[in-house]
JSON list of C-alpha atoms in Angstrom, two decimals:
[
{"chain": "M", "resi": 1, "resn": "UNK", "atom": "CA", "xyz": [-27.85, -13.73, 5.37]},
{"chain": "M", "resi": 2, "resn": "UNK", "atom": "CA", "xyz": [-25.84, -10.78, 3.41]},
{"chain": "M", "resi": 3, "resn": "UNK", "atom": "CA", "xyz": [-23.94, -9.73, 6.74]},
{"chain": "M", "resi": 4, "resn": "UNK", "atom": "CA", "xyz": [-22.60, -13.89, 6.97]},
{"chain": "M", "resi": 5, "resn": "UNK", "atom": "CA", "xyz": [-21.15, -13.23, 3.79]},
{"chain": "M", "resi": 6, "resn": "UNK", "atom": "CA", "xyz": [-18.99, -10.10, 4.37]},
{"chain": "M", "resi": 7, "resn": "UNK", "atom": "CA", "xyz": [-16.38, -11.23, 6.70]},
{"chain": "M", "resi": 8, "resn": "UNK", "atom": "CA", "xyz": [-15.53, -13.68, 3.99]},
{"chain": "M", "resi": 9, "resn": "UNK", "atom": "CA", "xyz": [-15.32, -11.48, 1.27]},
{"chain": "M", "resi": 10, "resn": "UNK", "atom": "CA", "xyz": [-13.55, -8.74, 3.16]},
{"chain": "M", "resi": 11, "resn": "UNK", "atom": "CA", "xyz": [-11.16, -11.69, 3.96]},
{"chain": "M", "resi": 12, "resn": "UNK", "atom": "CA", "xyz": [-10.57, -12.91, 0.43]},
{"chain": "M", "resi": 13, "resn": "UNK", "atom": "CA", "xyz": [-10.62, -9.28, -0.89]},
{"chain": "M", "resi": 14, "resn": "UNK", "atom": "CA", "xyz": [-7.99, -8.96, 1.99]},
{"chain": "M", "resi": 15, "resn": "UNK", "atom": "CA", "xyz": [-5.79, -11.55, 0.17]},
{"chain": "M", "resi": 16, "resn": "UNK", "atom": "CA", "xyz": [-6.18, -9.71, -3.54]},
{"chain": "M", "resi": 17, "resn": "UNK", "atom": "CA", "xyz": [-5.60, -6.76, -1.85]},
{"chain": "M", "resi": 18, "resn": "UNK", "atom": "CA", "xyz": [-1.99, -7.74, 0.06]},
{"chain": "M", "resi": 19, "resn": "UNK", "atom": "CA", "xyz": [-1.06, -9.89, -3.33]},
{"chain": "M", "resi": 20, "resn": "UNK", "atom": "CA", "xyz": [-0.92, -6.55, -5.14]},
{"chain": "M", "resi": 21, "resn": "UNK", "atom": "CA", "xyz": [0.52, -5.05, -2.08]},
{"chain": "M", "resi": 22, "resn": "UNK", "atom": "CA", "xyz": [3.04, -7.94, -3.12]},
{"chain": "M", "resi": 23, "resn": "UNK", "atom": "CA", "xyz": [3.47, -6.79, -6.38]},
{"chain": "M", "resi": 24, "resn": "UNK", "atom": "CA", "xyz": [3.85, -3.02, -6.04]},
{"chain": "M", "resi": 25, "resn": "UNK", "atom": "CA", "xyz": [7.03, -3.26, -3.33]},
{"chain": "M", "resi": 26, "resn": "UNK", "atom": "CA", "xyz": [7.96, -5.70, -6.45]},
{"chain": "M", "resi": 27, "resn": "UNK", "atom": "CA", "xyz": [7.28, -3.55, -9.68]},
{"chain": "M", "resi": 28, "resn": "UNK", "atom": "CA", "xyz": [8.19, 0.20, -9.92]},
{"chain": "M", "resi": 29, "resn": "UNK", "atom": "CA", "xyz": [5.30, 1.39, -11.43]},
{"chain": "M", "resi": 30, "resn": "UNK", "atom": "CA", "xyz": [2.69, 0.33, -8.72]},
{"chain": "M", "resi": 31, "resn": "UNK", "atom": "CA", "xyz": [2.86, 2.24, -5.42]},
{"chain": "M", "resi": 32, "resn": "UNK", "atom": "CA", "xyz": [2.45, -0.74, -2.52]},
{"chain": "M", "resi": 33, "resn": "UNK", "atom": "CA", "xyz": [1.57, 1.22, 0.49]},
{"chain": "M", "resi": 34, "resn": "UNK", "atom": "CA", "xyz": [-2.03, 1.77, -0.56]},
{"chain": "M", "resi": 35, "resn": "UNK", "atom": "CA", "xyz": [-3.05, -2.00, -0.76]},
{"chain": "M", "resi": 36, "resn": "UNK", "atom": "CA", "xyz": [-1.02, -2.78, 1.33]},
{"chain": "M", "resi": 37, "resn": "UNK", "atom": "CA", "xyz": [-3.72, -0.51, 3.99]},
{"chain": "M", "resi": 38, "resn": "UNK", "atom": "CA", "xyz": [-6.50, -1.66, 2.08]},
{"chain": "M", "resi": 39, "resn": "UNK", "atom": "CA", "xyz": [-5.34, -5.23, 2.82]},
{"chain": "M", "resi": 40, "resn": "UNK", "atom": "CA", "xyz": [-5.09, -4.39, 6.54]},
{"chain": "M", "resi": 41, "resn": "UNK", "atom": "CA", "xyz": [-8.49, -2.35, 6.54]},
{"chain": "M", "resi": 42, "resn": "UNK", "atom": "CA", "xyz": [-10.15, -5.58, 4.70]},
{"chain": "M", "resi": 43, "resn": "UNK", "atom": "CA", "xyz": [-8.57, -8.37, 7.45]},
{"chain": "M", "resi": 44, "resn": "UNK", "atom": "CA", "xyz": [-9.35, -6.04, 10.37]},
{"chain": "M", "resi": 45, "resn": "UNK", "atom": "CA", "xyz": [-13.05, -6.33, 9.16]},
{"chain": "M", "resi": 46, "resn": "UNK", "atom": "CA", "xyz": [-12.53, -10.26, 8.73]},
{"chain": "M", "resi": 47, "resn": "UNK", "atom": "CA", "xyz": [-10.02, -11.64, 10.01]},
{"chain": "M", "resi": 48, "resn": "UNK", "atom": "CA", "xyz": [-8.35, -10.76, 13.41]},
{"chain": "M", "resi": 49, "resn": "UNK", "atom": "CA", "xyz": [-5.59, -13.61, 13.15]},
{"chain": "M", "resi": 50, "resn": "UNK", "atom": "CA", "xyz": [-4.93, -12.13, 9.69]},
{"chain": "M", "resi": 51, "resn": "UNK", "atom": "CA", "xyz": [-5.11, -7.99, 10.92]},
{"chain": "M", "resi": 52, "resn": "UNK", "atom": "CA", "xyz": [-2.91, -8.97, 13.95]},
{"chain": "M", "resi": 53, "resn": "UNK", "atom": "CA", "xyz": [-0.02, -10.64, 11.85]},
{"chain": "M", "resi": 54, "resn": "UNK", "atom": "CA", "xyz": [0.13, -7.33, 9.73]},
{"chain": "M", "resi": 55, "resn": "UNK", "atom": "CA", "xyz": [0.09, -5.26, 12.66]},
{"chain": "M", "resi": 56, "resn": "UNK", "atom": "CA", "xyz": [2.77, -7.23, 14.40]},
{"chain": "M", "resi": 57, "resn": "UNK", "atom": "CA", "xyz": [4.90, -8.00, 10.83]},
{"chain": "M", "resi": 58, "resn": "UNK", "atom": "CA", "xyz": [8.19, -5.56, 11.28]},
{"chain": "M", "resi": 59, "resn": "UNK", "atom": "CA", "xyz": [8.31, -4.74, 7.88]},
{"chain": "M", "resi": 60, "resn": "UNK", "atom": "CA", "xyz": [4.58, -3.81, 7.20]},
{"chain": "M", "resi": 61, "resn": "UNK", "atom": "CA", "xyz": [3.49, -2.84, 10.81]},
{"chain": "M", "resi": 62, "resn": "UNK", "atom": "CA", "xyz": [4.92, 0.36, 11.43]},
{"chain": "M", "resi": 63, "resn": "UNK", "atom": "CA", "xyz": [3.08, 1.74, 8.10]},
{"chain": "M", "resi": 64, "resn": "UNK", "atom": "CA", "xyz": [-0.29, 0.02, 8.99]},
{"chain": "M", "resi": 65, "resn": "UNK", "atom": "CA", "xyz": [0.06, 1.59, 12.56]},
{"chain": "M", "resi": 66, "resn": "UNK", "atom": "CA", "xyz": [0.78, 4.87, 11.22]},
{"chain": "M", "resi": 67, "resn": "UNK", "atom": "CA", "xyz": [-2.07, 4.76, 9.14]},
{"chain": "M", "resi": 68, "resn": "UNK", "atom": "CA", "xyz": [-4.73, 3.17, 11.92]},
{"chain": "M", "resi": 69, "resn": "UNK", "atom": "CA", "xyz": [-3.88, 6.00, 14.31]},
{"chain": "M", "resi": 70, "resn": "UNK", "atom": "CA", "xyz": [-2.89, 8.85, 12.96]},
{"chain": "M", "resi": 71, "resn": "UNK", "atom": "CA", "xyz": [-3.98, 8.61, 9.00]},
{"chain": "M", "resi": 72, "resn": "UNK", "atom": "CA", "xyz": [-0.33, 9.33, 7.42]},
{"chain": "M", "resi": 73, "resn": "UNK", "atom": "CA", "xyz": [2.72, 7.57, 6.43]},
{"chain": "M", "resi": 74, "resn": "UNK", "atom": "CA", "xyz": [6.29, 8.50, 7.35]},
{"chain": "M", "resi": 75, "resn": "UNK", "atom": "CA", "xyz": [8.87, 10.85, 5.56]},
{"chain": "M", "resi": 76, "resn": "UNK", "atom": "CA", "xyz": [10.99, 7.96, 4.30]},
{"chain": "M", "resi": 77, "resn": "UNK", "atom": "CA", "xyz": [7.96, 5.71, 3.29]},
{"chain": "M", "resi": 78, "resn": "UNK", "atom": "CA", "xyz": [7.04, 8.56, 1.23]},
{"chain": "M", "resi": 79, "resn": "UNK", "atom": "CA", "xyz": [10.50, 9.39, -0.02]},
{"chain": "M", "resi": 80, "resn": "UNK", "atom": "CA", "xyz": [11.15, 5.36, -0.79]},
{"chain": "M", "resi": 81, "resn": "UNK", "atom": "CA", "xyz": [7.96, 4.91, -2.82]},
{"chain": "M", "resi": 82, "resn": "UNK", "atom": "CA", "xyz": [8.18, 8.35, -4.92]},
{"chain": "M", "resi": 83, "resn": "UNK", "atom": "CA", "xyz": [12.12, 7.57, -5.45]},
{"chain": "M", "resi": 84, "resn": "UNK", "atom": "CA", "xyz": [11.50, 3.98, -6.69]},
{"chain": "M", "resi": 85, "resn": "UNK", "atom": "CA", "xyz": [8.52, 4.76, -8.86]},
{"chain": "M", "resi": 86, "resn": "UNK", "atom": "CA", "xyz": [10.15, 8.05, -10.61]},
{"chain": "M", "resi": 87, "resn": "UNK", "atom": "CA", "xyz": [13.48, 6.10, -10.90]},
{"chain": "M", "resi": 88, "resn": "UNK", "atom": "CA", "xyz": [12.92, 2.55, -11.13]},
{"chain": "M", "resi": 89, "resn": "UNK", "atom": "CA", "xyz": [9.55, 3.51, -12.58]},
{"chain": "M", "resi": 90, "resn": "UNK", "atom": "CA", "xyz": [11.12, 5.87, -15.53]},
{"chain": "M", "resi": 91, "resn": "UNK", "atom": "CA", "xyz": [14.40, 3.54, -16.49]},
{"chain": "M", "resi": 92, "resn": "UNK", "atom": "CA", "xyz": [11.81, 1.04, -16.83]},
{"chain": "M", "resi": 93, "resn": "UNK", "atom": "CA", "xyz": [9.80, 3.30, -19.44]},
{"chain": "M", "resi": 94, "resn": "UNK", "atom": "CA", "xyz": [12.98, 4.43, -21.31]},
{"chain": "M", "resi": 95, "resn": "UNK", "atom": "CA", "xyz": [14.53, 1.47, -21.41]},
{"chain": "M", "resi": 96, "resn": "UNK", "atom": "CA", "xyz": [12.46, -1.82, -20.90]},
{"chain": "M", "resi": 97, "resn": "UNK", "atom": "CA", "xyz": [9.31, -0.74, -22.55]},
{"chain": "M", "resi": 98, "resn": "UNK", "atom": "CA", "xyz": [8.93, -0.51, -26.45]},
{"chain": "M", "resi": 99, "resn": "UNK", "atom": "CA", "xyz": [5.11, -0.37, -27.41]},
{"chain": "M", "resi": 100, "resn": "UNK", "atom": "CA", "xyz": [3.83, 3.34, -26.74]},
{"chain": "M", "resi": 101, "resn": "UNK", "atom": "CA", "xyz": [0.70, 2.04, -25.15]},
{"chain": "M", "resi": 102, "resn": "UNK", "atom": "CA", "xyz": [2.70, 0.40, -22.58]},
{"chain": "M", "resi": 103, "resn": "UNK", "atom": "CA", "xyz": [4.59, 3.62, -22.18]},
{"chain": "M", "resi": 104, "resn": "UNK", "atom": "CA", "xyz": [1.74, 5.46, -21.56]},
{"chain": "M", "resi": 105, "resn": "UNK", "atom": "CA", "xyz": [0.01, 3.03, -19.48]},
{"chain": "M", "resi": 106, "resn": "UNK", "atom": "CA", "xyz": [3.17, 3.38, -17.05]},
{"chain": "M", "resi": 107, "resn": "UNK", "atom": "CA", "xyz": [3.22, 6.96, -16.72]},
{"chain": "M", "resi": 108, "resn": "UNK", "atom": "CA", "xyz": [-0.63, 7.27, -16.12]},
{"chain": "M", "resi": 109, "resn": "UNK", "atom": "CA", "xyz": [0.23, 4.64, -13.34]},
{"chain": "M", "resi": 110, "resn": "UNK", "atom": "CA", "xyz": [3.11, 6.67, -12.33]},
{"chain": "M", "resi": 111, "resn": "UNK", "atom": "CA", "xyz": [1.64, 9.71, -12.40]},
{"chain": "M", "resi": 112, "resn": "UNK", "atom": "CA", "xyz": [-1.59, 8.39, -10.12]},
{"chain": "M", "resi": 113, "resn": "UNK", "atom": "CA", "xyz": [0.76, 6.38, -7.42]},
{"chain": "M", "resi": 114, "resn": "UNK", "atom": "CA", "xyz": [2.38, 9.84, -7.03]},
{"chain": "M", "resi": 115, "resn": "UNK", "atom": "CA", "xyz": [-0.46, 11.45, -6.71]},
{"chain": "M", "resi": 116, "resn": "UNK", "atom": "CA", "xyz": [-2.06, 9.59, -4.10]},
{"chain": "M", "resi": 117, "resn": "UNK", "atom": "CA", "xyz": [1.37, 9.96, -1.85]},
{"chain": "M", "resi": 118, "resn": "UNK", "atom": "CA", "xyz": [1.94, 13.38, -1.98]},
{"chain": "M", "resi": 119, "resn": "UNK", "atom": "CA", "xyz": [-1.65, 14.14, -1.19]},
{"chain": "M", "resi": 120, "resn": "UNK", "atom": "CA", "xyz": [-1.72, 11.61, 1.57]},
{"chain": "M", "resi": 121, "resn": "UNK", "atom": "CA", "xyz": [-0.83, 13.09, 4.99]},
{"chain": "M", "resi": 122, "resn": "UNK", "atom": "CA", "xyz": [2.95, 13.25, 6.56]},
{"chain": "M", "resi": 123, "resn": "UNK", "atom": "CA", "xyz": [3.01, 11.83, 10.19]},
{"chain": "M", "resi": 124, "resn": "UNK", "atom": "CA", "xyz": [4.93, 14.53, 12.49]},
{"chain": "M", "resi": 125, "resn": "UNK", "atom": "CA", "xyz": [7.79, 13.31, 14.28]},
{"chain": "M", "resi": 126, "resn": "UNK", "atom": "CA", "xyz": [6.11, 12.62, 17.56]},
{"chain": "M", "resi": 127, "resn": "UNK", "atom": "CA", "xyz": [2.89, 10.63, 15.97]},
{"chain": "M", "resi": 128, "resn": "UNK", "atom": "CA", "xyz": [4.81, 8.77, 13.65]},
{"chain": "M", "resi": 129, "resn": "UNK", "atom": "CA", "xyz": [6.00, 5.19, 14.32]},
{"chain": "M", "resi": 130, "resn": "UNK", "atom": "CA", "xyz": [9.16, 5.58, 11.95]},
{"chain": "M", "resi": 131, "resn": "UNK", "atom": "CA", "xyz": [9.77, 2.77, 9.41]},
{"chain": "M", "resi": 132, "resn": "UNK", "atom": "CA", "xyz": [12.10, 2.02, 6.88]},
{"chain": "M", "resi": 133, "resn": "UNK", "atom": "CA", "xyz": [9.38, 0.02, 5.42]},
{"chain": "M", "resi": 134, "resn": "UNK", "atom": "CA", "xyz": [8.86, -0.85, 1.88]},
{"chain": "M", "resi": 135, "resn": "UNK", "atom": "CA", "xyz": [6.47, 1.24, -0.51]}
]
């Protein structure tokens, strides 16, 4: 009964997932690129129709390629999403956010985006599927 029930909650859990994907090409402080291969790891368990269109997408399927065969992102997908969360990401903090919580909140969030793509792998030249995708 319990293994009925995964593919749809690896599907809906696919949907959260790409939603914040969504939201962190969107907002500076929230790196994209890791729900975005969450979202793609979640529909490839569920949804075939759903992993497909992600795989085929121009925008989003170079990066989930990368990712399903050789476990890294590109040089520029890295450079984009560090770029936009230090600049983007730090204007925002000087200038758009008041309350110190808030402040804080954003560089923790900052700091752990960063984090996660400088410690995930760089694709070579000759494994990666070069993108100018978003972040």
């Amino acid at each position: 009964m319990m293994k009925s029930l995964t593919p749809p909650l690896y599907k809906m859990l696919g949907f959260v997932l790409l939603g914040l994907a969504g939201l962190g090409f969107l907002l500076p402080v929230l790196p994209g690129t890791p729900f975005l291969l969450a979202a793609a790891w979640c529909f490839a368990r569920s949804s075939e129709k759903w992993h497909q269109r992600l795989l085929k997408s121009e925008l989003f399927g170079p990066i989930i390629n990368n990712w399903e065969e050789n476990h890294c992102i590109s040089r520029s997908t890295k450079f984009v999403a560090l770029s936009s969360m230090l600049v983007v990401g730090g204007a925002s903090i000087a200038f758009g956010v008041t309350s110190t919580w808030l402040r804080a909140i954003a560089v923790v969030m900052i700091v752990v985006g960063s984090t996660v793509v400088l410690m995930t792998k760089t694709c070579d030249s000759k494994e990666c599927e070069c993108d100018g995708g978003p972040t």
